[in-house]
Short mmCIF file of C-alpha atoms in Angstrom, two decimals:
data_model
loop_
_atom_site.label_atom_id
_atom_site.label_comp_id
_atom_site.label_asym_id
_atom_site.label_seq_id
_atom_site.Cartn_x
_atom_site.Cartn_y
_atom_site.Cartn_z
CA UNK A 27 0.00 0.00 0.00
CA UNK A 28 1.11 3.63 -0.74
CA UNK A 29 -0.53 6.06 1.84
CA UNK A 30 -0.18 9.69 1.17
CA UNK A 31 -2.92 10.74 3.16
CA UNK A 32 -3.55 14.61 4.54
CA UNK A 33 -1.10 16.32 2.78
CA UNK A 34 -1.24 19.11 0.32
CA UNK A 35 -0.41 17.26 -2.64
CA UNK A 36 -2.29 19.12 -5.65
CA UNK A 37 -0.81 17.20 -8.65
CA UNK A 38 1.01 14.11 -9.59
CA UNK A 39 3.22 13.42 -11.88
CA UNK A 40 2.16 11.03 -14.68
CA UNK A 41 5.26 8.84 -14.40
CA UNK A 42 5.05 8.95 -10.53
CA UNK A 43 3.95 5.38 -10.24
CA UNK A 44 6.04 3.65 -12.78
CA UNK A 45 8.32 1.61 -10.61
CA UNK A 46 5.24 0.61 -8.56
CA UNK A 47 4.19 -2.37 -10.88
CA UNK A 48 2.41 -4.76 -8.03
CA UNK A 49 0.89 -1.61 -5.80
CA UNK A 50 -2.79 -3.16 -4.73
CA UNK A 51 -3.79 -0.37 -2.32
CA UNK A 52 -3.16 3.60 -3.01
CA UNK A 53 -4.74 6.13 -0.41
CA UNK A 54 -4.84 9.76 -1.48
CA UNK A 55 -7.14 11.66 0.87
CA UNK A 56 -7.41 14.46 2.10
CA UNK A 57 -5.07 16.53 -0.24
CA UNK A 58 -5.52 19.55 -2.57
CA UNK A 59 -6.01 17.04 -6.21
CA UNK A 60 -8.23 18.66 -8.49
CA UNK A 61 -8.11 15.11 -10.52
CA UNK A 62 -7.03 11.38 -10.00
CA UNK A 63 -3.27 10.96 -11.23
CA UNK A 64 -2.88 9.46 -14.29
CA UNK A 65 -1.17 6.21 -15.62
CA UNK A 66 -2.12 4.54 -11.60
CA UNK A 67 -0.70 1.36 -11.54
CA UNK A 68 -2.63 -1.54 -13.20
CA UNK A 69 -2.26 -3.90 -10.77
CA UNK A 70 -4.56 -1.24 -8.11
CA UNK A 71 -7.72 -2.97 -6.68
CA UNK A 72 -8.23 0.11 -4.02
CA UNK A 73 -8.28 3.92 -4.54
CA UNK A 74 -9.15 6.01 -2.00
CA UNK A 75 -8.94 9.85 -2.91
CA UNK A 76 -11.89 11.39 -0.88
CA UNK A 77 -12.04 14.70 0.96
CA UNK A 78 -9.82 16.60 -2.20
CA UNK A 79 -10.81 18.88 -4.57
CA UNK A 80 -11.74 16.51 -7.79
CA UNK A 81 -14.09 18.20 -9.73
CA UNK A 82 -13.81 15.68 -13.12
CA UNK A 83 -13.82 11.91 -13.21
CA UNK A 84 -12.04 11.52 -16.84
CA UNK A 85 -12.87 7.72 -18.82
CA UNK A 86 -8.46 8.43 -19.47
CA UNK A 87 -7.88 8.06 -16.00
CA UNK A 88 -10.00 4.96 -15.56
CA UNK A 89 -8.41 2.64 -18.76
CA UNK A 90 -6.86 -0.51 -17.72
CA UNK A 91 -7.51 -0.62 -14.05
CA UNK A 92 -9.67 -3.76 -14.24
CA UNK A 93 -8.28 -4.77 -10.60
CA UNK A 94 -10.15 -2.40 -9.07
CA UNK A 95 -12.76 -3.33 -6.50
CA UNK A 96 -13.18 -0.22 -4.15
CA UNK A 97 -13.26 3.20 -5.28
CA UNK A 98 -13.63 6.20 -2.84
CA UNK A 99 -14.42 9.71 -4.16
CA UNK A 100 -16.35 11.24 -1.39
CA UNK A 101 -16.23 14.47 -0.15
CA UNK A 102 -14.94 16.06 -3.83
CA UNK A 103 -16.73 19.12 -5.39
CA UNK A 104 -17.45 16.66 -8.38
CA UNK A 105 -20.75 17.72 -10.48
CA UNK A 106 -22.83 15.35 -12.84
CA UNK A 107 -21.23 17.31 -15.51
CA UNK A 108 -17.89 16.42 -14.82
CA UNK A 109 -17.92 12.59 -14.75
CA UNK A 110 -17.18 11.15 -18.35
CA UNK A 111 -19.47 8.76 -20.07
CA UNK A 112 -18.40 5.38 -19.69
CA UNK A 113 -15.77 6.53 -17.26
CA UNK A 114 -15.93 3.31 -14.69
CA UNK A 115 -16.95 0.87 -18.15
CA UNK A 116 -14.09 -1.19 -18.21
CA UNK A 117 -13.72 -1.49 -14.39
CA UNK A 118 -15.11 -4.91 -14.37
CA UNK A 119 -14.37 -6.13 -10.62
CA UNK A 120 -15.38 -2.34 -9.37
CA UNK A 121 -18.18 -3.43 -6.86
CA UNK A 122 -17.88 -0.76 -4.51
CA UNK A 123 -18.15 2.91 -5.42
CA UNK A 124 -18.65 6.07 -3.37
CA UNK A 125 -19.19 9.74 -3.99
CA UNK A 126 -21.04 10.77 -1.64
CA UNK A 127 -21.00 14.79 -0.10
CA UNK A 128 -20.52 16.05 -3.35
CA UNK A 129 -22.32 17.89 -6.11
CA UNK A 130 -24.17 15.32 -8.14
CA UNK A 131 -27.68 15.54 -8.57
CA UNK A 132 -28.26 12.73 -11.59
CA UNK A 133 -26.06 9.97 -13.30
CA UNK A 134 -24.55 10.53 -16.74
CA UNK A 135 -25.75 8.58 -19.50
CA UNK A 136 -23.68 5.08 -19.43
CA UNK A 137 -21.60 5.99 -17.02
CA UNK A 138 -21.49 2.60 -15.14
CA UNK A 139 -20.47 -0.50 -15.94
CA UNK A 140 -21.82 -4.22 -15.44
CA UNK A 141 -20.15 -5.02 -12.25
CA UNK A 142 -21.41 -2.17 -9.26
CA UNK A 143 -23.23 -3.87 -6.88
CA UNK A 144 -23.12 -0.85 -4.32
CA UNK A 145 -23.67 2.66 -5.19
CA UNK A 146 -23.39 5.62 -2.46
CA UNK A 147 -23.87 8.83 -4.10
CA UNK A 148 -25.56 10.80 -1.43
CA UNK A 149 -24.79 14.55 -1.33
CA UNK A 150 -24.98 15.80 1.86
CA UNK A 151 -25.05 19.54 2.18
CA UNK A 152 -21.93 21.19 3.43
CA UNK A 153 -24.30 24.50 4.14
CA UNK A 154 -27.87 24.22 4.95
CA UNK A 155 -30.03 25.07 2.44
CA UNK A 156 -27.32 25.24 0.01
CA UNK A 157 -29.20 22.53 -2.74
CA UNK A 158 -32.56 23.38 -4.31
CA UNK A 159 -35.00 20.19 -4.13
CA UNK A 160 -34.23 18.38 -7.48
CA UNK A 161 -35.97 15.47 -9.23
CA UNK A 162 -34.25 12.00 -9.22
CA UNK A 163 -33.95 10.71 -13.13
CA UNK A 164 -31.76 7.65 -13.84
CA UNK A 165 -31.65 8.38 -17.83
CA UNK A 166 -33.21 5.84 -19.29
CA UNK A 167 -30.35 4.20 -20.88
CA UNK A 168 -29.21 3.87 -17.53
CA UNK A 169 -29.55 -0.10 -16.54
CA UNK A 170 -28.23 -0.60 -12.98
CA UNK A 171 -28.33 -4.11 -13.77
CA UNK A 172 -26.26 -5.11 -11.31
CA UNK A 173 -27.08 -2.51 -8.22
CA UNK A 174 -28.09 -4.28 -5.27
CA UNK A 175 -27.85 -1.49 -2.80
CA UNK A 176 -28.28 2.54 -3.84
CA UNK A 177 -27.69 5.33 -0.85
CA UNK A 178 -29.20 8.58 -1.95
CA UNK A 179 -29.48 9.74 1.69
CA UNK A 180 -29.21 13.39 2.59
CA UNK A 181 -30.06 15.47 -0.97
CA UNK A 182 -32.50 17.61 -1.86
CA UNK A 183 -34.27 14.86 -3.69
CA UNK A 184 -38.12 15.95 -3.99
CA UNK A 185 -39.96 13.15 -6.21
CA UNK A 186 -38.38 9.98 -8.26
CA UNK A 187 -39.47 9.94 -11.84
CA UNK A 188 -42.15 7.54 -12.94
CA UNK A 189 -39.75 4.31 -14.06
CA UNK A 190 -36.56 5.04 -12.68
CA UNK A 191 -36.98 2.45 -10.29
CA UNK A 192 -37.35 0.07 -13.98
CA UNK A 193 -33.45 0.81 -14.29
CA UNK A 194 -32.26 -1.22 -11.15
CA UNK A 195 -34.43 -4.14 -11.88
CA UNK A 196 -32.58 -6.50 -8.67
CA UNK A 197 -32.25 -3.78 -6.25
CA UNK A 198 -32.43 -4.78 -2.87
CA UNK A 199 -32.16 -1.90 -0.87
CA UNK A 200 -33.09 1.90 -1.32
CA UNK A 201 -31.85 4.79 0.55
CA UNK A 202 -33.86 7.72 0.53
CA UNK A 203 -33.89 9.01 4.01
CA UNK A 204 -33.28 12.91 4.49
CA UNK A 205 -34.85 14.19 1.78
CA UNK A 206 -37.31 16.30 -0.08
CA UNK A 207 -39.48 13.58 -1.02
CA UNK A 208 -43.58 14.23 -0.93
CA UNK A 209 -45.10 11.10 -1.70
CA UNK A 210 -43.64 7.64 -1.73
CA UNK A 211 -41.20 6.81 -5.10
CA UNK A 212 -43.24 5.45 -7.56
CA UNK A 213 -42.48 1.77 -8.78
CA UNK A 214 -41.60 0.17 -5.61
CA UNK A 215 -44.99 -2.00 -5.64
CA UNK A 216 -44.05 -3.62 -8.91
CA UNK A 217 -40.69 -4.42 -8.11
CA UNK A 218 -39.89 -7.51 -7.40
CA UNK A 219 -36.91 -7.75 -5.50
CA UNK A 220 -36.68 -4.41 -2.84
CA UNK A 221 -36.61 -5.74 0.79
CA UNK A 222 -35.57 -2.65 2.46
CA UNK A 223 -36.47 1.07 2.00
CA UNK A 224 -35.34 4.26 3.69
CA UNK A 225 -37.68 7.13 3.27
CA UNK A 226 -37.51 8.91 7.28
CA UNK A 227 -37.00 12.38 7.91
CA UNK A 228 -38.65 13.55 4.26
CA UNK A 229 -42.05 15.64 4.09
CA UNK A 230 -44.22 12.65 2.76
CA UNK A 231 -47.71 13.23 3.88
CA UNK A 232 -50.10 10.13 2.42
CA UNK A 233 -49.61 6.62 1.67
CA UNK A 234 -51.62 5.28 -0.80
CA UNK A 235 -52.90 1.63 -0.64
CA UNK A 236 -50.54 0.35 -3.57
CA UNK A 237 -47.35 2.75 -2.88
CA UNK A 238 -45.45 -0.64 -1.41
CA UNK A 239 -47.13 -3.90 -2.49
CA UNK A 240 -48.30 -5.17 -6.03
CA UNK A 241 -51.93 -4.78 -7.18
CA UNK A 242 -53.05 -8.43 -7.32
CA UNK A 243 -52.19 -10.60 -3.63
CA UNK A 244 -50.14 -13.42 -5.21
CA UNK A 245 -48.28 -11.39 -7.56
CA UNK A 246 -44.48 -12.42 -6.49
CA UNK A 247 -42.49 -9.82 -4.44
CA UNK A 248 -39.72 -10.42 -2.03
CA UNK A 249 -40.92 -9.55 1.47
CA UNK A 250 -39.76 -6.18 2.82
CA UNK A 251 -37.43 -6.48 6.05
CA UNK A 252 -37.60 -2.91 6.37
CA UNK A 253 -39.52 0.07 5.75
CA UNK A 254 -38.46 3.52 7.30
CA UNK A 255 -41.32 5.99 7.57
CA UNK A 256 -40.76 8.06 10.70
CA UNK A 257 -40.07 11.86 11.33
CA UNK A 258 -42.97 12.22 8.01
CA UNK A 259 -45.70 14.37 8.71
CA UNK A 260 -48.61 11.26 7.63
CA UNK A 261 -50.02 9.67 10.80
CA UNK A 262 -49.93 6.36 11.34
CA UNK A 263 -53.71 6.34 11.94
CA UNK A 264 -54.60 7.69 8.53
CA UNK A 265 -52.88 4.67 6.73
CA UNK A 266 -54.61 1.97 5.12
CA UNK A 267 -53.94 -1.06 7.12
CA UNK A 268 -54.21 -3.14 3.62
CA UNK A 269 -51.18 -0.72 2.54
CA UNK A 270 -48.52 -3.28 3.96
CA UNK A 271 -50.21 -6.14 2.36
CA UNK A 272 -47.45 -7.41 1.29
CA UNK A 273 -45.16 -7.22 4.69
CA UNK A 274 -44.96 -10.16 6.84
CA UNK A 275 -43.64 -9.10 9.80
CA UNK A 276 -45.32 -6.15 11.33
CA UNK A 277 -41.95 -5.26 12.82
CA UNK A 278 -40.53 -3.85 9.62
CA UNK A 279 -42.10 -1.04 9.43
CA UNK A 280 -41.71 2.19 11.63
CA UNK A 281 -44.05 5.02 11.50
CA UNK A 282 -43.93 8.04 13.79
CA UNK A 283 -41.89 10.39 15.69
CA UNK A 284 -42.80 13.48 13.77
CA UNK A 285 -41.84 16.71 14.97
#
């Protein structure tokens, strides 16, 4: 491993890392980069680079680092703008990426690859009120196929556009907890794999009676082992008992607490 953690490095050399032909782990946080180094050693299968000052993800940067597994970008003033199409393509044993705290409000067209099967891109404000409420939109060329877990906690998210849900057809687990939202993301009764959803501390005021489970009683869902509903204005009292049809254990859901 190569640490070079909390200095004030602000640019690397392209041929820095040329003797290092068998480096596995390379930790760059908490420096003054305004982009990943280029020419990283091929033989990487752990970057860690959050809490700099990356504001582009270049595809350049990315070719031939098909070792990769874990990829840290948190805490970087990156924008939607300024990732790459196709930057993380040919990553192909990438299964863990984060960017959360940072500026990105969507995800490029065909920007992921196969292989991500956990996908943190929260963006926490630095400033309150900084964000304006935005609109979640997976484009619809898009396919998550391979997202089992996605952590959009703490945005400005106010509603999930009708079929974006289509886009990570085996997702297990959704994080929307600290956000705009109004209303429950549309979708989640017709898909078929979701066990767990995060939707506390957001202004949803109703739930309607096929927000969470299918229309039909023996259409196939996986059970939900959790549902997060507390610190939302809607009172438990005003939901339709027949709304968690399709829940099992009464336990999994938590309603209440609203201030």
């Amino acid at each position: 491993a190569l640490i070079l953690v909390n200095n004030k490095i602000s640019k690397i050399s392209p041929l820095a890392f040329a003797p290092l032909k068998k480096l596995e782990r390379l930790y760059l946080s908490k420096n003054n980069l305004k982009e990943l180094p280029e020419n990283m050693p091929k033989s990487l299968q752990e970057i860690r680079a959050h809490e700099n000052e990356i504001s582009k993800l270049r595809k350049a940067v990315f070719n031939g680092l098909n070792q990769v597994i874990v990829l840290e970008l948190g805490t970087n003033p990156i924008k939607s703008s300024g990732i790459e199409n196709g930057a993380f393509q040919g990553m192909k044993r990438l299964s863990y990426i984060r960017i959360a705290d940072t500026n990105i409000t969507s995800i490029p067209k065909d920007t992921l690859g196969q292989s991500q099967t956990t996908l943190f891109m929260s963006t926490q404000a630095r400033q309150s009120n900084c964000c304006p409420a935005a609109q979640l939109n997976f484009e619809k060329h898009v396919m998550l196929l391979s997202v089992l877990r996605l952590g959009l906690s703490f945005n400005s998210i106010s509603s999930v556009e009708n079929g974006s849900l289509n886009n990570v057809p085996h997702l297990r687990e959704l994080h929307l907890n600290n956000n705009e939202l109004v209303r429950v993301p549309s979708g989640l009764g017709d898909h078929k794999y979701i066990q767990v959803v995060y939707l506390h501390n957001n202004k949803i005021a109703s739930i309607g009676i096929n927000d969470f489970c299918p229309l039909g009683y023996n259409t196939k869902k996986a059970s939900y082992s959790g549902v997060s509903l507390f610190s939302n204005p809607v009172q438990y009292w005003e939901i339709q008992p027949s709304a968690f049809r399709c829940i099992h254990e009464r336990s999994a859901v938590q309603i209440g607490n609203y201030k």
